[in-house]
XYZ file of C-alpha atoms in Angstrom:
162
model
C 101.612 283.898 95.737
C 100.104 280.456 96.309
C 101.602 278.127 98.848
C 101.667 274.373 98.625
C 98.426 272.651 99.534
C 98.720 270.281 102.497
C 100.994 267.403 101.536
C 101.144 268.397 97.856
C 104.772 269.089 96.952
C 103.848 271.484 94.112
C 101.592 274.483 93.849
C 100.339 276.357 90.800
C 103.459 278.549 90.519
C 105.764 275.527 90.805
C 103.807 273.803 88.039
C 103.968 276.889 85.798
C 107.729 277.120 86.405
C 108.209 273.444 85.526
C 106.110 273.838 82.366
C 108.288 276.776 81.352
C 111.475 274.802 81.991
C 110.050 271.772 80.177
C 109.564 273.928 77.095
C 112.877 275.779 77.418
C 115.288 273.970 79.770
C 118.106 276.490 79.230
C 116.010 279.505 80.198
C 117.859 281.670 82.770
C 116.282 282.224 86.192
C 115.845 285.948 85.516
C 113.885 285.262 82.319
C 111.748 282.686 84.151
C 110.910 285.272 86.787
C 110.011 287.833 84.116
C 107.695 285.438 82.280
C 106.055 284.231 85.482
C 105.691 287.738 86.895
C 107.503 286.993 90.151
C 110.815 287.998 91.712
C 114.037 286.317 90.632
C 114.602 285.203 94.235
C 111.204 283.490 94.262
C 112.065 281.461 91.164
C 115.504 280.565 92.542
C 114.021 279.533 95.899
C 111.378 277.400 94.165
C 113.996 275.690 92.000
C 116.289 275.101 94.982
C 113.392 273.584 96.987
C 112.344 271.311 94.102
C 115.948 270.162 93.643
C 116.344 269.571 97.385
C 113.119 267.504 97.476
C 114.052 265.485 94.390
C 111.230 266.892 92.254
C 113.558 268.629 89.809
C 116.430 266.283 89.068
C 118.334 268.230 86.459
C 118.299 269.518 82.936
C 119.662 266.755 80.740
C 119.207 267.138 77.024
C 116.411 265.088 75.486
C 118.096 262.803 72.970
C 116.669 260.978 69.990
C 118.549 257.707 70.447
C 117.671 256.604 66.893
C 119.417 259.718 65.570
C 122.632 258.651 67.325
C 122.466 255.088 66.051
C 120.297 253.268 68.584
C 117.097 252.887 66.573
C 115.839 249.731 68.232
C 114.114 249.848 71.632
C 113.211 246.689 73.506
C 111.621 245.855 76.818
C 112.463 242.782 78.850
C 110.695 241.249 81.816
C 113.229 239.487 84.011
C 112.614 236.836 86.605
C 115.451 236.876 89.103
C 116.632 234.774 92.020
C 115.001 235.698 95.301
C 116.872 238.363 97.247
C 119.050 239.342 94.283
C 117.304 242.518 93.077
C 120.051 244.926 94.170
C 122.902 242.807 92.835
C 121.131 242.195 89.513
C 120.197 245.885 89.161
C 123.826 246.896 89.758
C 124.997 244.479 87.054
C 122.331 245.703 84.619
C 123.429 249.300 85.237
C 126.879 248.293 83.960
C 125.401 247.449 80.523
C 125.483 250.703 78.535
C 122.427 249.852 76.430
C 120.210 249.337 79.495
C 118.383 252.656 79.836
C 115.981 251.906 82.714
C 115.258 249.159 85.210
C 112.050 249.060 87.265
C 111.208 246.636 90.081
C 107.678 245.398 89.415
C 104.822 243.297 90.683
C 103.067 240.687 88.561
C 104.852 238.664 85.909
C 108.558 238.944 86.489
C 110.572 240.956 88.951
C 112.296 243.609 86.844
C 111.173 245.539 83.774
C 114.087 246.676 81.619
C 114.169 249.180 78.765
C 117.150 248.722 76.500
C 118.320 250.025 73.139
C 120.349 248.526 70.341
C 121.683 249.422 66.895
C 120.167 246.384 65.117
C 118.592 242.994 65.769
C 122.057 241.420 65.943
C 123.125 244.093 68.418
C 119.967 243.463 70.466
C 120.892 239.780 70.631
C 124.299 240.785 72.007
C 122.633 243.010 74.649
C 120.159 240.276 75.614
C 123.027 237.791 75.919
C 124.724 240.176 78.352
C 121.487 240.569 80.349
C 120.930 236.796 80.505
C 124.544 236.309 81.641
C 123.981 238.469 84.747
C 124.192 236.207 87.820
C 120.739 235.970 89.404
C 118.761 236.385 86.171
C 116.671 233.225 85.845
C 114.439 233.971 82.845
C 113.749 236.800 80.402
C 110.996 237.695 77.976
C 111.861 240.448 75.510
C 109.599 242.516 73.250
C 110.722 244.958 70.568
C 108.967 248.334 70.438
C 107.595 249.024 66.964
C 106.666 252.638 67.716
C 106.058 255.005 70.621
C 102.516 256.404 70.244
C 102.745 258.124 73.662
C 106.312 259.143 74.527
C 107.382 259.775 78.138
C 105.556 262.861 79.341
C 104.717 264.901 82.408
C 103.170 267.946 80.725
C 99.489 266.942 81.248
C 100.109 266.517 84.979
C 101.888 269.870 85.230
C 99.117 271.576 83.264
C 96.529 270.152 85.670
C 98.528 271.400 88.662
C 99.023 274.820 87.044
C 95.253 275.130 86.566
C 94.376 274.284 90.184
């Protein structure tokens, strides 16, 4: 069995386990151990360690938001009042259609991914974002398509091959 390399939080077995769980998130620990050729306890210990270290954060279902009525995705760059990042982020988290908020460098202070049911609905969401105390200016772009969806597989495959 490989051990982690220096400061690297994952080794080849961890990466193979994560690839397996990425493909089949509901796979039982015993089946993971069988497919990986290691003991059940090894798989459980690896999963527990990755959860404890924040590497593995859960097994939420991957949803197609368009299929549940939120077919419009938009990104907004927000300029906020100095020292207000935490307060603004908390207020943004209270808006259901805000899916992600990232603190950034460069133009703007926060990068926000939001969804909406239509253009009119997006206007409603943007109005709520602009109404958040501390938001000074926004610039919103609508996503036309997602040529590269969120992914981690290439990184895991590289780690599994090392």
